[in-house]
PDB file of C-alpha atoms in Angstrom:
ATOM      1  CA  MET A  10       1.819  20.026  10.610  1.00  0.00           C
ATOM      2  CA  ARG A  11       0.952  23.129  12.520  1.00  0.00           C
ATOM      3  CA  PRO A  12      -0.273  22.366  16.055  1.00  0.00           C
ATOM      4  CA  TRP A  13      -3.719  23.445  17.173  1.00  0.00           C
ATOM      5  CA  HIS A  14      -3.394  26.313  19.623  1.00  0.00           C
ATOM      6  CA  GLY A  15      -6.007  25.488  22.196  1.00  0.00           C
ATOM      7  CA  CYS A  16      -8.975  27.636  21.160  1.00  0.00           C
ATOM      8  CA  GLY A  17     -12.025  25.637  22.125  1.00  0.00           C
ATOM      9  CA  PRO A  18     -14.825  24.872  19.695  1.00  0.00           C
ATOM     10  CA  GLY A  19     -17.785  27.186  19.452  1.00  0.00           C
ATOM     11  CA  SER A  20     -19.737  29.145  16.903  1.00  0.00           C
ATOM     12  CA  THR A  21     -19.440  32.856  16.345  1.00  0.00           C
ATOM     13  CA  PRO A  22     -22.194  34.654  18.304  1.00  0.00           C
ATOM     14  CA  GLY A  23     -24.918  36.095  16.118  1.00  0.00           C
ATOM     15  CA  ARG A  24     -23.666  34.433  12.933  1.00  0.00           C
ATOM     16  CA  SER A  25     -24.148  30.716  13.490  1.00  0.00           C
ATOM     17  CA  THR A  26     -27.534  30.827  11.763  1.00  0.00           C
ATOM     18  CA  LEU A  27     -25.637  31.042   8.461  1.00  0.00           C
ATOM     19  CA  PHE A  28     -24.645  27.396   8.891  1.00  0.00           C
ATOM     20  CA  LYS A  29     -26.546  24.196   9.498  1.00  0.00           C
ATOM     21  CA  MET A  30     -23.634  22.864  11.539  1.00  0.00           C
ATOM     22  CA  ASN A  31     -21.833  24.483  14.434  1.00  0.00           C
ATOM     23  CA  SER A  32     -18.155  25.181  14.766  1.00  0.00           C
ATOM     24  CA  SER A  33     -17.588  22.098  16.908  1.00  0.00           C
ATOM     25  CA  LYS A  34     -18.761  19.754  14.156  1.00  0.00           C
ATOM     26  CA  ALA A  35     -16.714  21.543  11.499  1.00  0.00           C
ATOM     27  CA  ILE A  36     -13.586  21.260  13.649  1.00  0.00           C
ATOM     28  CA  LYS A  37     -14.219  17.545  14.141  1.00  0.00           C
ATOM     29  CA  GLN A  38     -14.514  17.119  10.376  1.00  0.00           C
ATOM     30  CA  LEU A  39     -11.319  19.070   9.741  1.00  0.00           C
ATOM     31  CA  ARG A  40      -9.438  16.941  12.264  1.00  0.00           C
ATOM     32  CA  PHE A  41     -10.709  13.800  10.560  1.00  0.00           C
ATOM     33  CA  LEU A  42      -9.399  15.110   7.244  1.00  0.00           C
ATOM     34  CA  GLU A  43      -6.088  15.853   8.954  1.00  0.00           C
ATOM     35  CA  LYS A  44      -5.748  12.230  10.081  1.00  0.00           C
ATOM     36  CA  LEU A  45      -6.337  11.032   6.532  1.00  0.00           C
ATOM     37  CA  VAL A  46      -3.446  13.128   5.183  1.00  0.00           C
ATOM     38  CA  SER A  47      -1.073  12.757   8.146  1.00  0.00           C
ATOM     39  CA  ASN A  48       1.319  10.550   6.165  1.00  0.00           C
ATOM     40  CA  HIS A  49       1.574  13.048   3.307  1.00  0.00           C
ATOM     41  CA  LYS A  50       3.636  15.918   4.667  1.00  0.00           C
ATOM     42  CA  LEU A  51       5.153  17.576   1.619  1.00  0.00           C
ATOM     43  CA  ARG A  52       5.080  21.298   2.228  1.00  0.00           C
ATOM     44  CA  LEU A  53       6.639  24.266   0.439  1.00  0.00           C
ATOM     45  CA  ALA A  54       7.606  26.083   3.634  1.00  0.00           C
ATOM     46  CA  ALA A  55       9.281  22.957   4.958  1.00  0.00           C
ATOM     47  CA  GLU A  56      11.553  22.872   1.919  1.00  0.00           C
ATOM     48  CA  TRP A  57      12.951  26.407   2.046  1.00  0.00           C
ATOM     49  CA  LYS A  58      13.615  28.911   4.806  1.00  0.00           C
ATOM     50  CA  GLU A  59      14.175  31.890   2.515  1.00  0.00           C
ATOM     51  CA  LYS A  60      10.940  33.779   2.089  1.00  0.00           C
ATOM     52  CA  TRP A  61      11.619  34.689  -1.542  1.00  0.00           C
ATOM     53  CA  LYS A  62      11.828  30.992  -2.372  1.00  0.00           C
ATOM     54  CA  ILE A  63       8.560  30.300  -0.555  1.00  0.00           C
ATOM     55  CA  LEU A  64       6.940  33.119  -2.526  1.00  0.00           C
ATOM     56  CA  ILE A  65       8.208  31.983  -5.934  1.00  0.00           C
ATOM     57  CA  SER A  66       7.229  28.374  -5.225  1.00  0.00           C
ATOM     58  CA  THR A  67       3.781  29.457  -4.080  1.00  0.00           C
ATOM     59  CA  ILE A  68       3.321  31.316  -7.380  1.00  0.00           C
ATOM     60  CA  LEU A  69       4.356  28.142  -9.231  1.00  0.00           C
ATOM     61  CA  SER A  70       2.181  25.787  -7.183  1.00  0.00           C
ATOM     62  CA  PRO A  71      -1.443  26.343  -8.372  1.00  0.00           C
ATOM     63  CA  GLN A  72      -2.781  23.446 -10.475  1.00  0.00           C
ATOM     64  CA  THR A  73       0.488  21.544  -9.946  1.00  0.00           C
ATOM     65  CA  LYS A  74       1.331  18.635  -7.646  1.00  0.00           C
ATOM     66  CA  ASP A  75       3.504  19.577  -4.679  1.00  0.00           C
ATOM     67  CA  GLU A  76       6.019  16.908  -5.646  1.00  0.00           C
ATOM     68  CA  THR A  77       6.472  18.583  -9.023  1.00  0.00           C
ATOM     69  CA  THR A  78       6.576  22.110  -7.598  1.00  0.00           C
ATOM     70  CA  ILE A  79       9.198  21.143  -5.023  1.00  0.00           C
ATOM     71  CA  LYS A  80      11.343  19.262  -7.551  1.00  0.00           C
ATOM     72  CA  ILE A  81      11.287  22.014 -10.185  1.00  0.00           C
ATOM     73  CA  SER A  82      11.733  24.771  -7.603  1.00  0.00           C
ATOM     74  CA  GLY A  83      14.796  22.964  -6.269  1.00  0.00           C
ATOM     75  CA  ILE A  84      16.339  22.872  -9.753  1.00  0.00           C
ATOM     76  CA  LEU A  85      15.510  26.551 -10.244  1.00  0.00           C
ATOM     77  CA  TYR A  86      17.055  27.657  -6.935  1.00  0.00           C
ATOM     78  CA  LYS A  87      20.161  25.553  -7.440  1.00  0.00           C
ATOM     79  CA  LYS A  88      20.854  27.471 -10.630  1.00  0.00           C
ATOM     80  CA  TYR A  89      19.619  30.865  -9.403  1.00  0.00           C
ATOM     81  CA  SER A  90      20.439  31.355  -5.728  1.00  0.00           C
ATOM     82  CA  SER A  91      18.955  34.835  -5.361  1.00  0.00           C
ATOM     83  CA  PRO A  92      16.049  36.895  -6.720  1.00  0.00           C
ATOM     84  CA  GLU A  93      18.599  39.060  -8.566  1.00  0.00           C
ATOM     85  CA  LYS A  94      20.000  36.086 -10.467  1.00  0.00           C
ATOM     86  CA  LEU A  95      16.534  34.815 -11.308  1.00  0.00           C
ATOM     87  CA  ALA A  96      15.433  38.258 -12.493  1.00  0.00           C
ATOM     88  CA  ASN A  97      18.458  38.590 -14.771  1.00  0.00           C
ATOM     89  CA  THR A  98      18.087  35.277 -16.565  1.00  0.00           C
ATOM     90  CA  SER A  99      16.208  34.958 -19.846  1.00  0.00           C
ATOM     91  CA  LEU A 100      12.513  34.181 -19.943  1.00  0.00           C
ATOM     92  CA  LYS A 101      13.279  31.375 -22.375  1.00  0.00           C
ATOM     93  CA  GLU A 102      15.589  29.697 -19.856  1.00  0.00           C
ATOM     94  CA  ILE A 103      13.059  30.008 -17.030  1.00  0.00           C
ATOM     95  CA  LYS A 104      10.401  28.436 -19.252  1.00  0.00           C
ATOM     96  CA  ARG A 105      12.760  25.579 -20.081  1.00  0.00           C
ATOM     97  CA  ILE A 106      13.388  24.821 -16.405  1.00  0.00           C
ATOM     98  CA  ILE A 107       9.808  25.060 -15.171  1.00  0.00           C
ATOM     99  CA  LYS A 108       8.175  23.372 -18.188  1.00  0.00           C
ATOM    100  CA  PRO A 109       6.772  20.464 -16.069  1.00  0.00           C
ATOM    101  CA  ILE A 110       4.765  23.055 -14.099  1.00  0.00           C
ATOM    102  CA  ASN A 111       1.221  23.611 -15.360  1.00  0.00           C
ATOM    103  CA  TYR A 112       0.768  26.983 -17.099  1.00  0.00           C
ATOM    104  CA  TYR A 113       4.549  27.335 -17.131  1.00  0.00           C
ATOM    105  CA  LYS A 114       4.633  30.051 -19.803  1.00  0.00           C
ATOM    106  CA  THR A 115       2.499  32.454 -17.785  1.00  0.00           C
ATOM    107  CA  LYS A 116       4.152  31.514 -14.499  1.00  0.00           C
ATOM    108  CA  ALA A 117       7.619  32.042 -15.989  1.00  0.00           C
ATOM    109  CA  LYS A 118       6.712  35.652 -16.774  1.00  0.00           C
ATOM    110  CA  HIS A 119       5.252  36.134 -13.319  1.00  0.00           C
ATOM    111  CA  ILE A 120       8.210  34.791 -11.364  1.00  0.00           C
ATOM    112  CA  LYS A 121      10.721  36.712 -13.484  1.00  0.00           C
ATOM    113  CA  GLU A 122       8.806  39.970 -12.963  1.00  0.00           C
ATOM    114  CA  THR A 123       8.266  39.288  -9.264  1.00  0.00           C
ATOM    115  CA  ALA A 124      11.936  38.378  -8.795  1.00  0.00           C
ATOM    116  CA  LYS A 125      12.883  41.702 -10.373  1.00  0.00           C
ATOM    117  CA  ILE A 126      10.642  43.609  -7.956  1.00  0.00           C
ATOM    118  CA  ILE A 127      11.687  41.791  -4.775  1.00  0.00           C
ATOM    119  CA  SER A 128      15.367  42.021  -5.720  1.00  0.00           C
ATOM    120  CA  LYS A 129      15.031  45.795  -5.343  1.00  0.00           C
ATOM    121  CA  HIS A 130      12.440  45.976  -2.580  1.00  0.00           C
ATOM    122  CA  ARG A 131      11.502  43.950   0.472  1.00  0.00           C
ATOM    123  CA  ILE A 132       8.857  41.282   0.032  1.00  0.00           C
ATOM    124  CA  PRO A 133       5.550  42.750   1.225  1.00  0.00           C
ATOM    125  CA  LYS A 134       4.150  41.451   4.499  1.00  0.00           C
ATOM    126  CA  THR A 135       0.505  42.316   3.897  1.00  0.00           C
ATOM    127  CA  ARG A 136      -1.980  40.613   1.605  1.00  0.00           C
ATOM    128  CA  GLU A 137      -2.897  43.864  -0.107  1.00  0.00           C
ATOM    129  CA  GLU A 138       0.724  44.670  -1.001  1.00  0.00           C
ATOM    130  CA  LEU A 139       1.516  41.090  -1.995  1.00  0.00           C
ATOM    131  CA  MET A 140      -1.397  41.116  -4.431  1.00  0.00           C
ATOM    132  CA  LYS A 141       0.320  43.897  -6.366  1.00  0.00           C
ATOM    133  CA  LEU A 142       3.059  41.430  -7.380  1.00  0.00           C
ATOM    134  CA  PRO A 143       2.728  39.570 -10.720  1.00  0.00           C
ATOM    135  CA  GLY A 144       1.111  36.171 -10.283  1.00  0.00           C
ATOM    136  CA  VAL A 145      -0.073  36.844  -6.743  1.00  0.00           C
ATOM    137  CA  GLY A 146      -3.825  36.791  -6.252  1.00  0.00           C
ATOM    138  CA  ARG A 147      -5.680  36.608  -2.965  1.00  0.00           C
ATOM    139  CA  LYS A 148      -5.270  32.838  -2.628  1.00  0.00           C
ATOM    140  CA  VAL A 149      -1.521  32.851  -3.341  1.00  0.00           C
ATOM    141  CA  ALA A 150      -1.051  35.779  -0.954  1.00  0.00           C
ATOM    142  CA  ASN A 151      -2.964  33.990   1.803  1.00  0.00           C
ATOM    143  CA  VAL A 152      -1.040  30.747   1.332  1.00  0.00           C
ATOM    144  CA  TYR A 153       2.303  32.587   1.296  1.00  0.00           C
ATOM    145  CA  LEU A 154       1.495  34.474   4.512  1.00  0.00           C
ATOM    146  CA  ALA A 155       0.422  31.250   6.218  1.00  0.00           C
ATOM    147  CA  GLU A 156       3.577  29.428   5.117  1.00  0.00           C
ATOM    148  CA  ALA A 157       6.118  32.210   5.582  1.00  0.00           C
ATOM    149  CA  TYR A 158       4.752  33.825   8.745  1.00  0.00           C
ATOM    150  CA  ASN A 159       2.292  31.275  10.150  1.00  0.00           C
ATOM    151  CA  ALA A 160      -0.335  33.978   9.629  1.00  0.00           C
ATOM    152  CA  GLN A 161      -3.976  33.115  10.212  1.00  0.00           C
ATOM    153  CA  THR A 162      -5.190  33.253   6.618  1.00  0.00           C
ATOM    154  CA  ILE A 163      -7.264  30.903   4.456  1.00  0.00           C
ATOM    155  CA  GLY A 164      -6.235  30.219   0.874  1.00  0.00           C
ATOM    156  CA  VAL A 165      -9.275  29.138  -1.157  1.00  0.00           C
ATOM    157  CA  ASP A 166      -8.466  27.127  -4.270  1.00  0.00           C
ATOM    158  CA  THR A 167     -10.565  24.629  -6.238  1.00  0.00           C
ATOM    159  CA  HIS A 168     -10.049  21.879  -3.626  1.00  0.00           C
ATOM    160  CA  VAL A 169     -11.030  24.092  -0.695  1.00  0.00           C
ATOM    161  CA  SER A 170     -14.017  25.374  -2.649  1.00  0.00           C
ATOM    162  CA  ARG A 171     -15.260  21.934  -3.715  1.00  0.00           C
ATOM    163  CA  ILE A 172     -14.764  20.150  -0.397  1.00  0.00           C
ATOM    164  CA  SER A 173     -16.097  23.018   1.726  1.00  0.00           C
ATOM    165  CA  GLN A 174     -19.318  22.929  -0.288  1.00  0.00           C
ATOM    166  CA  LYS A 175     -19.621  19.148  -0.062  1.00  0.00           C
ATOM    167  CA  LEU A 176     -19.153  19.189   3.714  1.00  0.00           C
ATOM    168  CA  GLY A 177     -21.659  21.987   4.135  1.00  0.00           C
ATOM    169  CA  TRP A 178     -19.140  24.530   5.399  1.00  0.00           C
ATOM    170  CA  THR A 179     -20.399  26.985   2.798  1.00  0.00           C
ATOM    171  CA  LYS A 180     -23.100  27.333   0.174  1.00  0.00           C
ATOM    172  CA  ASN A 181     -21.100  29.869  -1.810  1.00  0.00           C
ATOM    173  CA  LYS A 182     -19.022  29.286  -4.930  1.00  0.00           C
ATOM    174  CA  ASN A 183     -17.212  32.616  -4.935  1.00  0.00           C
ATOM    175  CA  PRO A 184     -13.720  32.145  -3.380  1.00  0.00           C
ATOM    176  CA  TYR A 185     -13.878  35.384  -1.396  1.00  0.00           C
ATOM    177  CA  LYS A 186     -17.296  34.515   0.058  1.00  0.00           C
ATOM    178  CA  ILE A 187     -16.104  30.988   0.868  1.00  0.00           C
ATOM    179  CA  GLU A 188     -13.099  32.450   2.685  1.00  0.00           C
ATOM    180  CA  LYS A 189     -15.388  34.675   4.743  1.00  0.00           C
ATOM    181  CA  ASP A 190     -17.753  31.785   5.553  1.00  0.00           C
ATOM    182  CA  LEU A 191     -14.835  29.674   6.767  1.00  0.00           C
ATOM    183  CA  GLU A 192     -13.549  32.553   8.880  1.00  0.00           C
ATOM    184  CA  ILE A 193     -16.936  32.671  10.603  1.00  0.00           C
ATOM    185  CA  LEU A 194     -17.249  28.906  11.020  1.00  0.00           C
ATOM    186  CA  PHE A 195     -13.748  28.124  12.335  1.00  0.00           C
ATOM    187  CA  PRO A 196     -11.932  29.751  15.273  1.00  0.00           C
ATOM    188  CA  LYS A 197      -9.129  31.966  13.998  1.00  0.00           C
ATOM    189  CA  ASN A 198      -6.302  29.711  15.162  1.00  0.00           C
ATOM    190  CA  TYR A 199      -7.515  27.036  12.741  1.00  0.00           C
ATOM    191  CA  TRP A 200      -7.508  29.213   9.646  1.00  0.00           C
ATOM    192  CA  ASN A 201      -3.971  28.619   8.391  1.00  0.00           C
ATOM    193  CA  SER A 202      -4.344  24.835   8.603  1.00  0.00           C
ATOM    194  CA  ILE A 203      -7.479  24.651   6.451  1.00  0.00           C
ATOM    195  CA  ASN A 204      -5.781  25.088   3.068  1.00  0.00           C
ATOM    196  CA  TYR A 205      -2.971  22.669   3.875  1.00  0.00           C
ATOM    197  CA  ILE A 206      -5.280  19.910   5.133  1.00  0.00           C
ATOM    198  CA  VAL A 207      -8.087  20.269   2.600  1.00  0.00           C
ATOM    199  CA  VAL A 208      -5.831  20.702  -0.446  1.00  0.00           C
ATOM    200  CA  ARG A 209      -3.779  17.681   0.586  1.00  0.00           C
ATOM    201  CA  PHE A 210      -6.958  15.642   0.969  1.00  0.00           C
ATOM    202  CA  GLY A 211      -8.255  16.821  -2.405  1.00  0.00           C
ATOM    203  CA  ARG A 212      -5.042  15.958  -4.210  1.00  0.00           C
ATOM    204  CA  ILE A 213      -4.780  12.512  -2.627  1.00  0.00           C
ATOM    205  CA  TYR A 214      -8.388  11.351  -2.626  1.00  0.00           C
ATOM    206  CA  GLY A 215      -9.901  13.604  -5.290  1.00  0.00           C
ATOM    207  CA  LYS A 216      -8.319  11.666  -8.144  1.00  0.00           C
ATOM    208  CA  SER A 217     -11.471   9.560  -7.958  1.00  0.00           C
ATOM    209  CA  ARG A 218     -14.439  11.816  -7.221  1.00  0.00           C
ATOM    210  CA  LYS A 219     -16.516   8.740  -6.431  1.00  0.00           C
ATOM    211  CA  ASN A 220     -14.042   7.717  -3.730  1.00  0.00           C
ATOM    212  CA  GLU A 221     -13.775  11.299  -2.467  1.00  0.00           C
ATOM    213  CA  ASP A 222     -17.556  11.612  -2.223  1.00  0.00           C
ATOM    214  CA  LYS A 223     -17.767   8.341  -0.303  1.00  0.00           C
ATOM    215  CA  ILE A 224     -15.217   9.546   2.260  1.00  0.00           C
ATOM    216  CA  LEU A 225     -16.785  12.997   2.557  1.00  0.00           C
ATOM    217  CA  LYS A 226     -20.220  11.456   3.084  1.00  0.00           C
ATOM    218  CA  ARG A 227     -18.779   9.508   5.997  1.00  0.00           C
ATOM    219  CA  ILE A 228     -17.111  12.631   7.398  1.00  0.00           C
ATOM    220  CA  LYS A 229     -20.276  14.679   6.972  1.00  0.00           C
ATOM    221  CA  SER A 230     -22.161  12.195   9.167  1.00  0.00           C
ATOM    222  CA  LEU A 231     -19.842  12.816  12.128  1.00  0.00           C
ATOM    223  CA  ASN A 232     -21.608  14.245  15.172  1.00  0.00           C
TER     224      ASN A 232
END
Protein backbone atom coordinates (compact mmCIF):
# COMPACT_ATOMS: atom_id res chain seq x y z
CA MET A 1 0.00 0.00 0.00
CA ARG A 2 1.33 3.40 -0.85
CA PRO A 3 2.03 5.51 2.26
CA TRP A 4 0.27 8.81 2.77
CA HIS A 5 2.75 11.63 2.26
CA GLY A 6 1.83 14.04 4.99
CA CYS A 7 -0.37 16.59 3.21
CA GLY A 8 -2.87 17.72 5.80
CA PRO A 9 -6.61 17.68 5.19
CA GLY A 10 -8.32 20.74 3.82
CA SER A 11 -10.59 21.78 1.01
CA THR A 12 -9.48 23.56 -2.11
CA PRO A 13 -10.01 27.33 -1.68
CA GLY A 14 -12.86 28.71 -3.74
CA ARG A 15 -14.11 25.29 -4.85
CA SER A 16 -15.37 23.62 -1.70
CA THR A 17 -18.91 24.83 -2.38
CA LEU A 18 -19.13 22.10 -5.04
CA PHE A 19 -19.28 19.51 -2.26
CA LYS A 20 -21.46 19.03 0.78
CA MET A 21 -18.51 17.53 2.64
CA ASN A 22 -15.03 18.93 3.10
CA SER A 23 -11.76 17.31 2.22
CA SER A 24 -11.14 16.21 5.80
CA LYS A 25 -14.28 14.07 5.87
CA ALA A 26 -13.54 12.54 2.47
CA ILE A 27 -10.03 11.60 3.60
CA LYS A 28 -11.44 9.98 6.74
CA GLN A 29 -13.82 7.95 4.59
CA LEU A 30 -11.04 6.88 2.23
CA ARG A 31 -8.90 5.76 5.16
CA PHE A 32 -11.80 3.74 6.52
CA LEU A 33 -12.14 2.02 3.15
CA GLU A 34 -8.40 1.37 3.21
CA LYS A 35 -8.68 -0.45 6.55
CA LEU A 36 -11.42 -2.66 5.15
CA VAL A 37 -9.22 -3.83 2.26
CA SER A 38 -5.89 -3.95 4.12
CA ASN A 39 -5.78 -7.76 4.03
CA HIS A 40 -6.32 -7.88 0.26
CA LYS A 41 -3.07 -6.67 -1.25
CA LEU A 42 -2.99 -8.16 -4.74
CA ARG A 43 -1.54 -5.54 -7.03
CA LEU A 44 -0.34 -5.61 -10.64
CA ALA A 45 2.71 -3.43 -9.99
CA ALA A 46 3.74 -5.65 -7.10
CA GLU A 47 3.86 -8.64 -9.42
CA TRP A 48 6.14 -7.27 -12.14
CA LYS A 49 8.93 -4.72 -12.23
CA GLU A 50 9.09 -4.44 -16.02
CA LYS A 51 6.93 -1.57 -17.16
CA TRP A 52 5.80 -3.31 -20.35
CA LYS A 53 4.35 -6.11 -18.24
CA ILE A 54 2.55 -3.62 -16.00
CA LEU A 55 1.12 -1.95 -19.11
CA ILE A 56 -0.08 -5.17 -20.75
CA SER A 57 -1.61 -6.41 -17.49
CA THR A 58 -3.35 -3.08 -16.97
CA ILE A 59 -4.89 -3.39 -20.44
CA LEU A 60 -6.08 -6.90 -19.53
CA SER A 61 -7.43 -5.95 -16.10
CA PRO A 62 -10.73 -4.05 -16.72
CA GLN A 63 -13.82 -6.09 -15.79
CA THR A 64 -11.58 -8.94 -14.58
CA LYS A 65 -10.61 -10.02 -11.06
CA ASP A 66 -7.02 -9.22 -10.12
CA GLU A 67 -6.42 -12.86 -9.22
CA THR A 68 -7.35 -13.86 -12.77
CA THR A 69 -5.38 -11.05 -14.40
CA ILE A 70 -2.26 -11.88 -12.41
CA LYS A 71 -2.53 -15.62 -13.06
CA ILE A 72 -3.12 -15.28 -16.81
CA SER A 73 -0.51 -12.54 -17.18
CA GLY A 74 2.03 -14.79 -15.46
CA ILE A 75 1.34 -17.58 -17.96
CA LEU A 76 1.60 -15.10 -20.84
CA TYR A 77 4.93 -13.65 -19.69
CA LYS A 78 6.42 -17.06 -18.99
CA LYS A 79 5.86 -17.96 -22.62
CA TYR A 80 6.63 -14.52 -24.08
CA SER A 81 9.40 -12.81 -22.12
CA SER A 82 9.54 -9.62 -24.18
CA PRO A 83 7.19 -7.32 -26.12
CA GLU A 84 8.88 -8.50 -29.33
CA LYS A 85 8.01 -12.14 -28.66
CA LEU A 86 4.45 -11.26 -27.73
CA ALA A 87 4.04 -9.12 -30.85
CA ASN A 88 5.29 -11.92 -33.10
CA THR A 89 2.99 -14.64 -31.82
CA SER A 90 -0.34 -15.41 -33.47
CA LEU A 91 -3.53 -13.70 -32.37
CA LYS A 92 -5.12 -17.13 -32.07
CA GLU A 93 -2.50 -18.23 -29.54
CA ILE A 94 -2.86 -15.05 -27.48
CA LYS A 95 -6.63 -15.56 -27.39
CA ARG A 96 -6.14 -19.14 -26.24
CA ILE A 97 -3.92 -18.07 -23.34
CA ILE A 98 -5.98 -15.13 -22.11
CA LYS A 99 -9.41 -16.74 -22.63
CA PRO A 100 -10.30 -16.56 -18.88
CA ILE A 101 -9.99 -12.76 -19.13
CA ASN A 102 -13.26 -10.94 -19.80
CA TYR A 103 -13.47 -9.52 -23.35
CA TYR A 104 -10.42 -11.60 -24.23
CA LYS A 105 -10.93 -11.39 -28.00
CA THR A 106 -10.75 -7.60 -28.07
CA LYS A 107 -7.99 -7.46 -25.46
CA ALA A 108 -5.92 -10.00 -27.40
CA LYS A 109 -5.90 -7.67 -30.40
CA HIS A 110 -5.04 -4.71 -28.22
CA ILE A 111 -2.10 -6.29 -26.41
CA LYS A 112 -0.66 -7.74 -29.63
CA GLU A 113 -0.85 -4.34 -31.35
CA THR A 114 0.50 -2.51 -28.30
CA ALA A 115 3.33 -5.02 -27.92
CA LYS A 116 4.28 -4.40 -31.54
CA ILE A 117 4.43 -0.63 -30.96
CA ILE A 118 6.37 -0.72 -27.69
CA SER A 119 8.82 -3.28 -29.08
CA LYS A 120 9.96 -0.60 -31.52
CA HIS A 121 9.47 2.51 -29.40
CA ARG A 122 9.73 3.43 -25.74
CA ILE A 123 6.58 3.17 -23.66
CA PRO A 124 5.10 6.67 -23.41
CA LYS A 125 5.35 8.43 -20.05
CA THR A 126 2.45 10.83 -20.50
CA ARG A 127 -1.27 10.11 -20.39
CA GLU A 128 -1.87 11.74 -23.75
CA GLU A 129 0.74 9.59 -25.51
CA LEU A 130 -0.31 6.42 -23.69
CA MET A 131 -3.89 6.93 -24.86
CA LYS A 132 -2.70 6.58 -28.45
CA LEU A 133 -1.88 2.91 -27.77
CA PRO A 134 -4.53 0.25 -28.59
CA GLY A 135 -6.63 -0.62 -25.56
CA VAL A 136 -5.45 2.34 -23.50
CA GLY A 137 -8.14 4.82 -22.53
CA ARG A 138 -7.88 7.53 -19.91
CA LYS A 139 -8.58 5.17 -17.01
CA VAL A 140 -6.02 2.55 -18.10
CA ALA A 141 -3.45 5.29 -18.72
CA ASN A 142 -4.03 6.78 -15.27
CA VAL A 143 -3.81 3.41 -13.53
CA TYR A 144 -0.63 2.50 -15.43
CA LEU A 145 1.06 5.80 -14.53
CA ALA A 146 0.11 5.37 -10.88
CA GLU A 147 1.41 1.80 -10.79
CA ALA A 148 4.53 2.20 -12.92
CA TYR A 149 5.67 5.64 -11.77
CA ASN A 150 3.69 6.30 -8.58
CA ALA A 151 2.22 9.25 -10.47
CA GLN A 152 -0.59 11.23 -8.87
CA THR A 153 -3.42 10.18 -11.17
CA ILE A 154 -6.95 8.88 -10.56
CA GLY A 155 -8.28 5.98 -12.61
CA VAL A 156 -12.09 6.10 -12.69
CA ASP A 157 -13.77 2.78 -13.43
CA THR A 158 -17.26 1.51 -12.58
CA HIS A 159 -16.33 0.88 -8.92
CA VAL A 160 -14.82 4.34 -8.42
CA SER A 161 -17.80 5.90 -10.18
CA ARG A 162 -20.43 4.01 -8.18
CA ILE A 163 -18.83 4.35 -4.75
CA SER A 164 -17.83 7.99 -5.21
CA GLN A 165 -21.45 8.83 -5.97
CA LYS A 166 -22.77 6.84 -3.02
CA LEU A 167 -20.37 8.54 -0.61
CA GLY A 168 -21.21 11.97 -1.97
CA TRP A 169 -17.76 12.65 -3.38
CA THR A 170 -19.36 13.55 -6.70
CA LYS A 171 -22.77 14.02 -8.27
CA ASN A 172 -21.46 13.33 -11.76
CA LYS A 173 -21.69 10.10 -13.74
CA ASN A 174 -19.22 11.03 -16.46
CA PRO A 175 -15.81 9.45 -15.65
CA TYR A 176 -13.84 12.54 -16.66
CA LYS A 177 -16.01 14.83 -14.51
CA ILE A 178 -15.76 12.39 -11.59
CA GLU A 179 -11.97 12.41 -11.93
CA LYS A 180 -11.95 16.21 -11.81
CA ASP A 181 -14.29 16.30 -8.79
CA LEU A 182 -12.02 13.89 -6.91
CA GLU A 183 -8.97 15.96 -7.81
CA ILE A 184 -10.66 18.96 -6.20
CA LEU A 185 -11.87 17.08 -3.13
CA PHE A 186 -8.68 15.18 -2.25
CA PRO A 187 -5.17 16.60 -1.77
CA LYS A 188 -2.96 15.60 -4.69
CA ASN A 189 -0.84 13.13 -2.72
CA TYR A 190 -3.93 10.98 -2.19
CA TRP A 191 -4.90 10.69 -5.84
CA ASN A 192 -2.99 7.55 -6.81
CA SER A 193 -4.37 5.59 -3.85
CA ILE A 194 -8.03 6.25 -4.64
CA ASN A 195 -8.38 3.73 -7.49
CA TYR A 196 -6.52 0.99 -5.64
CA ILE A 197 -8.53 1.36 -2.42
CA VAL A 198 -11.96 1.96 -3.92
CA VAL A 199 -11.70 -0.72 -6.62
CA ARG A 200 -10.50 -3.25 -4.06
CA PHE A 201 -13.43 -2.38 -1.81
CA GLY A 202 -15.88 -2.63 -4.71
CA ARG A 203 -14.60 -6.03 -5.80
CA ILE A 204 -14.64 -7.45 -2.28
CA TYR A 205 -17.83 -5.99 -0.85
CA GLY A 206 -19.73 -5.09 -4.02
CA LYS A 207 -20.64 -8.70 -4.76
CA SER A 208 -23.67 -7.98 -2.60
CA ARG A 209 -24.88 -4.44 -3.27
CA LYS A 210 -27.06 -4.65 -0.17
CA ASN A 211 -24.00 -5.36 1.97
CA GLU A 212 -21.98 -2.69 0.16
CA ASP A 213 -24.71 -0.10 0.70
CA LYS A 214 -24.88 -0.96 4.40
CA ILE A 215 -21.13 -0.43 4.82
CA LEU A 216 -21.10 2.76 2.75
CA LYS A 217 -23.99 4.16 4.78
CA ARG A 218 -21.92 3.63 7.91
CA ILE A 219 -18.87 5.24 6.29
CA LYS A 220 -20.93 8.17 5.03
CA SER A 221 -22.01 8.94 8.60
CA LEU A 222 -18.41 9.45 9.75
CA ASN A 223 -17.71 12.96 11.02
